[in-house]
Coordinates of C-alpha atoms (C1' of nucleotides) in Angstrom, one line a residue:
Chain Z
M1 CA -7.4 0.5 -16.3
E2 CA -4.4 -1.6 -14.9
H3 CA -2.6 0.2 -12.1
Q4 CA -1.7 -0.3 -8.5
L5 CA -2.4 3.1 -7.2
Q6 CA -2.1 3.2 -3.4
I7 CA -3.5 6.2 -1.5
Y8 CA -2.7 7.0 2.0
N9 CA -6.2 7.3 3.9
T10 CA -6.2 9.4 7.0
L11 CA -9.1 7.1 8.3
S12 CA -7.1 4.0 8.5
R13 CA -3.6 5.7 8.7
K14 CA -2.4 3.3 6.1
K15 CA -1.8 3.2 2.3
E16 CA -4.7 1.5 0.6
H17 CA -5.2 0.1 -2.9
F18 CA -7.5 2.8 -4.5
K19 CA -10.8 1.3 -5.6
P20 CA -13.4 3.8 -6.9
I21 CA -17.0 3.2 -6.2
N22 CA -17.9 3.5 -9.9
P23 CA -15.2 1.7 -12.1
G24 CA -13.4 4.2 -14.2
M25 CA -14.9 7.2 -12.3
V26 CA -13.6 9.3 -9.4
G27 CA -15.5 11.9 -7.3
M28 CA -13.1 14.1 -5.5
Y29 CA -14.0 17.0 -3.1
V30 CA -11.4 19.5 -1.9
C31 CA -11.9 22.2 0.8
G32 CA -11.2 25.5 -1.0
P33 CA -10.3 29.0 0.1
T34 CA -12.2 31.4 2.3
V35 CA -12.2 34.5 0.1
Y36 CA -11.9 37.3 2.6
S37 CA -8.2 38.1 1.9
D38 CA -5.5 37.2 -0.7
V39 CA -4.2 33.5 -0.6
H40 CA -0.9 33.0 0.6
L41 CA 1.7 30.5 -0.5
G42 CA 0.7 28.0 2.2
N43 CA -2.9 27.8 0.8
C44 CA -1.5 27.5 -2.6
R45 CA 0.5 24.5 -1.8
T46 CA -2.7 22.5 -0.9
F47 CA -4.3 23.3 -4.0
I48 CA -1.2 22.5 -6.1
S49 CA -0.8 19.3 -4.3
F50 CA -4.3 18.4 -5.2
D51 CA -3.9 19.5 -8.7
L52 CA -1.1 16.9 -9.1
I53 CA -3.3 14.2 -7.7
Y54 CA -6.2 15.4 -10.0
R55 CA -3.8 15.3 -13.0
Y56 CA -2.5 12.0 -12.2
L57 CA -5.9 10.4 -11.9
L58 CA -6.7 12.0 -15.4
H59 CA -3.5 10.6 -16.7
L60 CA -4.5 7.0 -15.6
G61 CA -7.6 7.5 -17.6
Y62 CA -10.1 8.1 -14.8
K63 CA -13.2 10.5 -15.6
V64 CA -12.9 12.7 -12.6
R65 CA -15.5 15.0 -11.1
Y66 CA -13.3 17.5 -9.2
V67 CA -15.3 19.8 -6.8
R68 CA -13.6 22.5 -4.9
N69 CA -15.7 25.1 -3.1
I70 CA -15.4 28.8 -2.4
T71 CA -16.2 29.6 1.2
D72 CA -17.9 33.0 1.0
A73 CA -20.3 33.1 3.9
G74 CA -20.5 32.6 7.5
H75 CA -17.2 31.8 9.1
L76 CA -16.8 33.6 12.5
E77 CA -13.8 35.1 13.6
G78 CA -13.3 33.3 17.1
D79 CA -14.2 30.1 18.8
R80 CA -17.4 31.5 20.2
D81 CA -20.6 31.9 18.6
E82 CA -20.4 35.6 18.7
G83 CA -18.7 38.4 16.8
D84 CA -18.8 39.5 13.2
D85 CA -18.2 37.1 10.4
K86 CA -14.8 37.5 8.4
F87 CA -16.6 39.1 5.4
A88 CA -18.5 41.7 7.3
K89 CA -15.2 42.5 9.5
K90 CA -13.1 42.9 6.2
A91 CA -15.9 44.8 4.5
K92 CA -15.9 47.6 7.4
L93 CA -12.2 47.9 7.0
E94 CA -12.2 48.4 3.3
Q95 CA -15.6 50.2 3.2
L96 CA -17.0 47.7 0.8
E97 CA -20.2 45.4 0.6
P98 CA -19.2 41.9 1.7
M99 CA -20.0 40.5 -1.7
E100 CA -17.3 42.9 -3.1
I101 CA -14.8 41.3 -0.8
V102 CA -15.9 38.0 -2.1
Q103 CA -15.7 38.9 -5.7
R104 CA -12.5 40.6 -5.4
Y105 CA -10.6 37.7 -3.6
T106 CA -12.2 35.1 -5.7
L107 CA -10.8 36.5 -8.8
G108 CA -7.4 37.1 -7.3
F109 CA -7.5 33.4 -6.2
H110 CA -8.3 32.4 -9.7
D111 CA -5.5 34.5 -11.1
V112 CA -2.9 32.9 -8.8
M113 CA -4.2 29.5 -9.5
R114 CA -3.8 30.2 -13.3
E115 CA -0.2 31.4 -12.7
F116 CA 0.7 28.2 -11.0
N117 CA -0.8 26.3 -14.0
T118 CA -3.4 24.3 -12.0
L119 CA -6.4 22.9 -13.7
P120 CA -9.7 24.4 -12.8
P121 CA -12.1 22.1 -10.8
S122 CA -15.0 20.5 -12.6
I123 CA -17.4 22.4 -10.3
E124 CA -16.5 25.3 -7.9
P125 CA -19.7 25.9 -5.9
T126 CA -20.1 28.8 -3.4
A127 CA -21.5 28.5 0.0
T128 CA -23.8 31.6 -0.7
G129 CA -25.1 29.7 -3.7
H130 CA -26.3 26.7 -1.7
I131 CA -28.0 28.2 1.3
C132 CA -31.2 26.2 0.5
E133 CA -29.3 23.0 0.5
Q134 CA -27.6 23.9 3.8
I135 CA -30.9 24.8 5.4
E136 CA -32.5 21.5 4.1
M137 CA -29.5 19.5 5.6
A138 CA -29.7 21.1 9.0
K139 CA -33.5 20.5 9.0
E140 CA -32.8 16.6 8.0
I141 CA -30.4 16.6 10.8
I142 CA -32.8 18.0 13.4
A143 CA -35.4 15.6 12.2
K144 CA -33.1 12.6 12.6
G145 CA -32.5 13.9 16.3
Y146 CA -28.9 14.8 16.2
A147 CA -29.4 18.6 16.3
Y148 CA -31.5 21.1 18.3
E149 CA -32.5 24.8 18.0
V150 CA -32.1 27.5 20.6
N151 CA -33.2 31.1 19.9
G152 CA -32.8 30.8 16.1
T153 CA -29.4 29.0 16.2
V154 CA -29.1 25.3 15.4
Y155 CA -26.5 23.1 17.2
F156 CA -25.4 19.6 16.3
D157 CA -25.5 17.3 19.3
V158 CA -22.1 15.7 19.4
E159 CA -22.5 13.6 22.5
K160 CA -25.7 12.1 21.2
Y161 CA -24.1 11.5 17.9
N162 CA -21.1 9.7 19.6
K163 CA -23.4 7.2 21.2
E164 CA -24.1 5.6 17.8
F165 CA -21.1 6.8 15.6
P166 CA -17.5 7.4 16.4
Y167 CA -17.0 11.1 16.6
G168 CA -13.2 11.5 16.6
Q169 CA -12.2 8.7 14.2
L170 CA -10.4 11.0 11.8
T171 CA -7.8 12.0 14.5
N172 CA -8.1 8.8 16.5
R173 CA -9.5 10.4 19.6
K174 CA -12.2 9.6 22.0
L175 CA -14.9 11.8 23.0
E176 CA -13.8 11.8 26.7
E177 CA -10.4 13.0 25.7
L178 CA -11.8 15.7 23.4
L179 CA -14.2 16.9 26.3
E180 CA -11.2 17.3 28.6
G181 CA -9.6 19.7 26.3
T182 CA -12.6 22.1 26.2
R183 CA -13.7 24.7 28.4
E184 CA -16.7 24.6 30.9
L185 CA -20.0 25.9 29.4
G186 CA -20.6 29.4 30.9
G187 CA -24.0 30.5 32.1
Q188 CA -24.7 32.5 28.8
D189 CA -24.2 29.4 26.6
E190 CA -27.0 28.1 24.6
K191 CA -25.2 24.8 23.6
K192 CA -26.1 21.7 25.6
G193 CA -22.7 20.1 25.1
R194 CA -19.3 21.6 25.1
L195 CA -18.4 20.2 21.7
D196 CA -21.6 21.0 20.1
F197 CA -21.1 23.2 16.9
A198 CA -23.6 25.3 15.0
L199 CA -25.3 24.3 11.9
W200 CA -27.2 27.5 11.5
I201 CA -26.6 30.8 13.3
K202 CA -29.0 33.6 14.2
A203 CA -27.9 36.8 12.6
K204 CA -27.5 39.9 14.8
P205 CA -29.3 43.0 13.7
E206 CA -26.0 44.5 12.4
H207 CA -25.1 41.4 10.4
I208 CA -25.3 42.1 6.6
M209 CA -25.0 38.6 5.1
R210 CA -28.2 36.9 6.2
W211 CA -30.8 34.6 4.8
P212 CA -34.3 33.6 6.0
S213 CA -34.6 30.1 7.4
P214 CA -37.2 28.1 9.4
W215 CA -35.3 29.4 12.5
G216 CA -35.4 33.1 11.4
W217 CA -32.8 35.2 9.7
G218 CA -29.3 33.9 9.9
F219 CA -26.4 32.2 8.1
P220 CA -24.8 28.7 7.9
G221 CA -22.5 27.4 10.3
W222 CA -18.8 26.6 9.9
H223 CA -18.9 23.1 8.4
I224 CA -22.2 22.5 6.7
E225 CA -21.4 24.0 3.4
C226 CA -19.0 21.3 2.5
S227 CA -21.3 18.5 3.6
A228 CA -24.2 20.0 1.6
M229 CA -22.3 20.7 -1.4
S230 CA -20.3 17.5 -1.7
S231 CA -23.3 15.3 -1.3
K232 CA -25.2 17.4 -3.9
Y233 CA -22.6 17.0 -6.6
L234 CA -20.8 13.9 -5.6
G235 CA -23.4 11.7 -3.8
D236 CA -23.9 10.6 -0.1
T237 CA -20.8 8.6 -0.3
F238 CA -18.0 9.5 -2.8
D239 CA -14.2 8.5 -3.3
I240 CA -12.0 11.2 -2.1
H241 CA -12.2 14.2 0.1
G242 CA -9.1 16.3 0.6
G243 CA -7.9 19.3 2.4
G244 CA -5.0 20.6 4.4
M245 CA -4.1 18.9 7.5
D246 CA -5.3 21.8 9.7
L247 CA -8.9 20.9 8.8
Q248 CA -8.7 17.4 9.9
A249 CA -9.3 17.6 13.5
T250 CA -12.4 20.0 13.5
H251 CA -13.8 20.8 10.0
H252 CA -13.5 17.3 8.7
T253 CA -14.4 15.6 11.9
N254 CA -17.6 17.8 11.9
E255 CA -18.2 17.1 8.3
I256 CA -18.2 13.4 8.7
A257 CA -20.6 13.7 11.8
Q258 CA -23.2 15.9 9.7
S259 CA -23.2 13.7 6.8
Q260 CA -23.4 10.4 8.9
A261 CA -26.2 11.9 11.0
C262 CA -28.0 13.1 7.9
N263 CA -27.6 9.9 5.7
H264 CA -26.5 7.3 8.0
K265 CA -23.7 6.6 5.7
A266 CA -20.0 7.3 5.8
P267 CA -19.6 10.3 3.3
V268 CA -16.1 9.5 2.1
N269 CA -14.0 6.4 1.4
Y270 CA -10.5 8.1 1.2
W271 CA -9.7 11.1 3.4
M272 CA -6.4 12.9 2.0
H273 CA -4.6 15.6 4.0
T274 CA -1.8 17.5 2.7
N275 CA 0.9 19.0 5.0
M276 CA 1.8 22.6 5.8
L277 CA 4.2 24.9 4.3
T278 CA 6.7 26.3 7.1
V279 CA 9.0 29.2 7.2
N280 CA 11.9 28.7 9.4
G281 CA 10.2 25.7 10.8
T282 CA 7.0 27.4 11.7
R283 CA 3.8 26.9 9.9
M284 CA 3.0 29.8 7.5
S285 CA -0.5 31.2 8.4
K286 CA -2.5 34.4 8.3
S287 CA -2.5 34.7 12.2
A288 CA 1.2 34.1 12.4
G289 CA 2.1 36.9 10.1
N290 CA 4.9 34.9 8.4
G291 CA 3.1 34.5 5.0
F292 CA 3.7 36.2 1.8
L293 CA 1.6 36.3 -1.2
P294 CA 2.2 34.7 -4.5
G295 CA 2.6 38.2 -6.2
E296 CA 5.4 39.1 -3.7
L297 CA 7.1 35.7 -4.5
F298 CA 7.1 36.3 -8.1
T299 CA 8.5 39.8 -7.9
G300 CA 10.7 39.3 -4.8
N301 CA 9.3 42.2 -3.2
H302 CA 9.2 40.9 0.5
P303 CA 11.7 41.1 3.3
L304 CA 12.0 37.3 3.4
L305 CA 12.7 37.1 -0.3
E306 CA 16.1 37.6 -1.8
K307 CA 14.8 37.7 -5.2
G308 CA 11.7 36.8 -7.3
Y309 CA 11.0 33.3 -8.3
S310 CA 8.9 32.2 -11.2
P311 CA 5.6 30.4 -10.7
M312 CA 6.9 27.3 -12.4
A313 CA 10.1 27.3 -10.3
V314 CA 7.9 27.4 -7.2
R315 CA 5.7 24.7 -8.5
F316 CA 8.7 22.5 -9.1
F317 CA 10.0 23.3 -5.7
M318 CA 6.8 21.9 -4.2
M319 CA 6.9 18.9 -6.5
Q320 CA 10.3 17.9 -4.8
T321 CA 8.5 17.3 -1.6
H322 CA 5.9 14.7 -0.8
Y323 CA 2.5 16.2 -0.2
R324 CA 2.4 14.7 3.3
S325 CA 5.6 16.1 4.4
T326 CA 6.0 19.6 5.6
L327 CA 7.9 21.7 3.1
D328 CA 10.2 24.4 4.7
F329 CA 10.6 27.6 2.6
S330 CA 14.0 29.2 2.2
N331 CA 15.7 31.3 -0.5
E332 CA 18.5 28.8 -0.8
A333 CA 16.0 25.7 -1.3
L334 CA 14.1 27.8 -3.9
Q335 CA 17.1 28.8 -5.8
A336 CA 18.3 25.1 -6.0
S337 CA 14.8 24.2 -7.3
E338 CA 15.0 26.9 -9.9
K339 CA 18.3 25.6 -11.2
G340 CA 17.2 22.1 -11.2
Y341 CA 14.0 23.0 -13.0
A342 CA 16.0 24.8 -15.7
R343 CA 18.2 21.7 -16.1
L344 CA 15.1 19.5 -16.6
M345 CA 13.6 21.8 -19.2
N346 CA 16.9 22.1 -21.1
A347 CA 17.1 18.3 -21.4
I348 CA 13.5 18.2 -22.8
K349 CA 14.3 20.7 -25.5
L350 CA 16.9 18.3 -26.7
L351 CA 14.6 15.5 -27.1
D352 CA 13.6 16.5 -30.6
N353 CA 16.9 16.6 -31.9
L354 CA 18.5 13.4 -30.7
K355 CA 20.2 11.1 -33.1
T356 CA 19.0 7.4 -32.8
S357 CA 21.0 4.2 -33.2
S358 CA 20.2 0.4 -33.5
T359 CA 20.4 -0.2 -29.8
S360 CA 20.1 1.7 -26.5
T361 CA 22.6 1.9 -23.8
S362 CA 20.1 2.7 -21.1
N363 CA 16.9 0.9 -20.2
I364 CA 14.1 3.3 -21.1
Q365 CA 11.3 0.9 -20.4
E366 CA 12.7 0.5 -16.8
L367 CA 12.7 4.3 -16.4
K368 CA 9.1 4.5 -17.6
K369 CA 8.0 1.8 -15.3
K370 CA 9.8 3.6 -12.3
C371 CA 7.9 6.7 -13.0
Y372 CA 4.6 5.0 -12.7
E373 CA 5.7 3.1 -9.6
A374 CA 6.6 6.5 -8.0
M375 CA 3.3 8.1 -8.6
N376 CA 1.2 4.9 -7.8
D377 CA 3.0 5.0 -4.5
D378 CA 0.7 7.6 -2.9
F379 CA 1.6 10.2 -5.5
N380 CA 5.4 10.3 -4.7
A381 CA 6.3 13.3 -6.8
P382 CA 9.9 13.4 -5.3
I383 CA 10.7 10.0 -6.5
L384 CA 9.2 10.7 -9.9
V385 CA 11.3 13.8 -10.2
A386 CA 14.4 11.9 -9.4
N387 CA 13.6 9.6 -12.1
L388 CA 12.9 12.2 -14.5
F389 CA 16.5 13.7 -13.9
E390 CA 17.6 10.2 -14.7
G391 CA 15.9 10.8 -18.0
A392 CA 17.6 14.1 -18.2
R393 CA 21.1 12.6 -17.7
I394 CA 20.2 10.1 -20.5
I395 CA 19.1 12.8 -22.9
N396 CA 22.3 14.8 -22.3
S397 CA 24.5 11.9 -22.7
V398 CA 23.1 10.8 -25.9
N399 CA 23.2 14.4 -27.2
D400 CA 26.9 14.3 -26.3
G401 CA 27.5 11.1 -28.2
K402 CA 28.2 9.2 -24.9
E403 CA 25.2 6.9 -25.0
N404 CA 22.9 5.5 -27.6
I405 CA 19.3 5.3 -28.0
S406 CA 17.0 3.4 -30.4
A407 CA 14.1 5.0 -32.2
E408 CA 11.7 3.0 -30.5
D409 CA 13.1 3.9 -27.1
L410 CA 13.5 7.6 -28.1
Q411 CA 9.7 7.5 -28.7
T412 CA 9.1 6.0 -25.3
L413 CA 11.4 8.5 -23.6
K414 CA 9.7 11.4 -25.3
E415 CA 6.2 10.3 -24.2
T416 CA 7.4 9.6 -20.7
M417 CA 9.1 12.9 -20.2
H418 CA 6.2 15.0 -21.8
N419 CA 3.6 13.0 -19.9
F420 CA 5.0 13.2 -16.5
V421 CA 6.5 16.7 -16.7
F422 CA 3.9 18.4 -18.4
D423 CA 0.6 16.5 -17.9
V424 CA 1.3 15.1 -14.4
L425 CA 3.5 17.5 -12.7
G426 CA 1.9 20.4 -14.5
L427 CA 4.9 22.3 -15.4
K428 CA 5.2 24.3 -18.6
N429 CA 7.7 26.3 -20.4
E430 CA 7.7 29.9 -19.4
S431 CA 8.7 31.6 -22.5
S432 CA 6.0 34.1 -23.4
N433 CA 4.7 35.0 -26.8
T434 CA 3.8 38.6 -26.7
S435 CA 4.4 40.9 -29.8
K436 CA 7.1 42.7 -27.7
D437 CA 8.9 39.4 -27.0
K438 CA 8.8 38.5 -30.6
A439 CA 10.2 42.0 -31.6
L440 CA 13.0 41.5 -29.0
Q441 CA 13.7 38.2 -30.5
G442 CA 14.1 39.7 -33.8
V443 CA 16.5 42.5 -32.5
M444 CA 18.7 39.9 -30.7
D445 CA 18.8 37.7 -33.8
I446 CA 20.3 40.6 -35.7
I447 CA 22.8 41.4 -32.9
L448 CA 23.9 37.9 -32.6
D449 CA 24.2 37.6 -36.4
I450 CA 26.7 40.7 -36.4
R451 CA 28.5 39.2 -33.5
K452 CA 29.0 35.9 -35.4
E453 CA 30.4 37.5 -38.4
A454 CA 32.8 39.4 -36.1
K455 CA 33.8 36.3 -34.4
A456 CA 34.2 34.7 -37.8
K457 CA 36.8 37.4 -38.8
K458 CA 38.4 36.9 -35.4
D459 CA 37.3 40.6 -34.5
F460 CA 37.1 39.7 -30.9
A461 CA 37.1 43.3 -29.9
T462 CA 33.7 43.7 -31.5
S463 CA 32.2 40.5 -30.3
D464 CA 33.2 41.2 -26.8
K465 CA 31.9 44.6 -26.8
L466 CA 28.6 43.4 -28.0
R467 CA 28.5 40.8 -25.3
D468 CA 29.7 43.2 -22.5
D469 CA 27.3 46.0 -23.7
L470 CA 24.3 43.6 -23.7
A471 CA 25.3 42.3 -20.2
K472 CA 25.2 45.8 -18.9
N473 CA 21.5 45.8 -20.0
N474 CA 21.0 42.4 -18.1
I475 CA 21.0 40.3 -21.2
T476 CA 23.6 37.4 -21.0
I477 CA 25.0 35.9 -24.1
K478 CA 26.4 32.2 -23.9
D479 CA 28.4 30.5 -26.6
T480 CA 27.3 26.9 -26.6
K481 CA 28.6 24.3 -29.0
D482 CA 25.1 24.3 -30.7
G483 CA 25.0 28.0 -31.2
V484 CA 24.5 31.2 -29.1
T485 CA 21.8 31.6 -26.5
W486 CA 20.6 34.6 -24.7
S487 CA 18.6 35.3 -21.5
I488 CA 17.4 38.2 -19.5
Q489 CA 18.4 38.5 -15.8
E490 CA 15.3 39.5 -13.8
Chain J
rG1 C1' -1.5 18.7 29.6
rG2 C1' -3.9 15.2 25.6
rU3 C1' -3.6 13.4 20.3
rC4 C1' -0.1 12.8 16.6
rC5 C1' 4.0 13.8 13.2
rU6 C1' 9.2 14.4 12.9
rG7 C1' 15.0 14.6 13.6
rU8 C1' 19.0 12.1 7.0
rG9 C1' 25.5 14.7 4.1
rG10 C1' 27.1 22.3 3.6
rC11 C1' 21.5 23.2 2.1
rC12 C1' 16.6 21.1 0.2
rG13 C1' 14.6 16.4 0.3
rA14 C1' 13.2 10.7 -0.9
rG15 C1' 13.9 6.1 1.3
rU16 C1' 10.8 1.7 6.5
rG17 C1' 15.4 -4.4 7.6
rG18 C1' 20.5 -6.3 3.4
rC19 C1' 21.3 -3.5 -3.2
rU20 C1' 23.5 3.3 0.6
rA21 C1' 17.1 8.4 -4.5
rG22 C1' 17.4 13.1 -6.7
rG23 C1' 18.4 18.5 -6.9
rC24 C1' 21.6 22.7 -5.4
rA25 C1' 26.4 23.8 -3.4
rG26 C1' 31.9 21.7 -3.5
rA27 C1' 35.7 19.0 -6.4
rG28 C1' 37.7 16.9 -11.1
rC29 C1' 37.1 16.5 -16.4
rU30 C1' 35.1 18.0 -21.3
rC31 C1' 33.8 21.8 -24.6
rU32 C1' 35.8 26.8 -25.4
rG33 C1' 39.6 32.9 -28.9
rC34 C1' 38.3 34.6 -24.1
rA35 C1' 34.2 34.6 -20.6
rA36 C1' 30.1 32.4 -19.0
rA37 C1' 27.1 28.5 -19.2
rA38 C1' 26.3 23.5 -20.0
rG39 C1' 27.5 18.3 -19.9
rC40 C1' 29.8 14.0 -17.7
rU41 C1' 32.2 12.0 -13.2
rU42 C1' 32.5 12.3 -8.1
rC43 C1' 33.3 13.1 -2.1
rU44 C1' 30.7 13.9 2.5
rA45 C1' 24.6 11.0 6.0
rC46 C1' 21.2 8.7 8.7
rA47 C1' 20.1 13.2 16.6
rG48 C1' 22.2 10.3 21.0
rC49 C1' 22.0 5.7 24.0
rG50 C1' 20.5 0.7 24.7
rG51 C1' 17.8 -3.6 22.6
rU52 C1' 15.9 -7.2 18.7
rU53 C1' 18.4 -9.5 14.3
rC54 C1' 23.2 -13.2 10.7
rG55 C1' 22.3 -7.9 9.3
rA56 C1' 19.0 -1.5 11.1
rA57 C1' 19.0 4.9 8.7
rU58 C1' 14.8 1.7 8.5
rC59 C1' 11.9 -2.4 13.9
rC60 C1' 11.4 -1.8 19.8
rG61 C1' 12.7 1.2 24.3
rC62 C1' 14.7 5.5 26.7
rU63 C1' 17.0 10.6 26.2
rC64 C1' 17.4 15.1 23.7
rG65 C1' 15.6 18.5 19.8
rG66 C1' 11.8 20.3 16.1
rG67 C1' 6.6 20.8 14.7
rA68 C1' 1.3 20.2 13.8
rC69 C1' -3.6 19.8 16.0
rC70 C1' -6.7 20.2 20.6
rU71 C1' -9.7 28.2 18.9
rC72 C1' -10.6 30.8 12.7
rC73 C1' -6.7 28.8 9.4
rA74 C1' -4.9 24.9 3.2

RNA sequence: GGUCCUGUGGCCGAGUGGCUAGGCAGAGCUCUGCAAAAGCUUCUACAGCGGUUCGAAUCCGCUCGGGACCUCCA
């Protein structure tokens, strides 16, 4: 496996040469969604970014175990250890059992991921399915002396941990600085330290989601599920852990602390964080209320949207920005991507019908090399896309007879375009194959045949009437030199 | 307030010392019964000021602007 893959590691704040623990194999864990409401586009961006990373690792020939969890238990609403959990709160609103909420939004999440053509992870574990593992881990951390129990709730002792291990390494912060930013403990607090966080939380009488534990009935804390499930399926130390940048400071910092305290090993070699999706320069988030749902994006049914955009146009839009940069949403940018995506796809369709020559006027090997260089440089999809557009330019020029390509180079070009566009970027042709579509195709063939005959007889009145009447029904006819094409305006 | 990121042409967005990605829009051309589309070619840029250097969008400093995290959040 010869490559020079560089990955930006949040731990070192540098790009590092990627070297997996076991040659040829990669263990990757990504923090998945909390399924108490619909995923919005910002959530989707993270999972699409990691889909690109997963796909490229697979393309390089790695055997990848990709674990992405479903958080379906425990998370509290506020920063205090009080209040309802998200599932119970939503359940009251919707008059449903908490697990009904979980089921509904898990299915919705999967639907959306399928629309965006993401590959399913190898394992998709749920927090509620791993309560035993989380309890065992909490017990182990207590046994090692880094956690303590108060009235049925178990807290992680951050200040004690920090004496032996660096607590804030992921955000480059010292404990003293972190302490400054927190409130004083009140009289009612059970915690010993201001930064201490819960591994296990005692359930109040009205709390529906609850499990028995050595400390009584309760539910797991905010961060323990990822530590427990990642070590179960990937080992105490594994290659890549990813998630959104918003998880870096708290969730991932605490994950490291839990695993380190439990196993006395650094859990992860490469920490990867994807950046946020913004709308008008501000982060899209549930609390800010500036999010929209994928379904609204596809249909255009939202005040922020001028029209609907197809899943692949949106995916392509995301691929034109590096995963560590913020991506600002706008109708203008999305429409630009939509057109660019169509241009790329049209070029690929021409690939099968290109005429070959004895020599080539463009350096196809060089193009292929540049594609790999782009992706090896910390998954730089925007550079890859730029190179693929250079490929599209070559294809179009050969098609127009302005450039030549040898049979061998054409084969290389085909492989390169297909590998990177479909396998790595995860794009696909969006033409559907339902029986209705096939019937419509048949009807259109008949109409276009009549129009062709009219044109041959120079009966332009008839041919223009057909074109105009179809246009009134949102069907656009285009006479290209290679024949007639038609498309439906959404 | 603390930690960190960021400011690129009309818009989106790469690039971290010399060779000025790419897409969209604009312009020109080709194709064409007309129309539309498409293809090819092409213009416009590095927030401001100062410094380092033979040379800076790229390194350093300051100023101004934007953002994230520090509380659940991908």
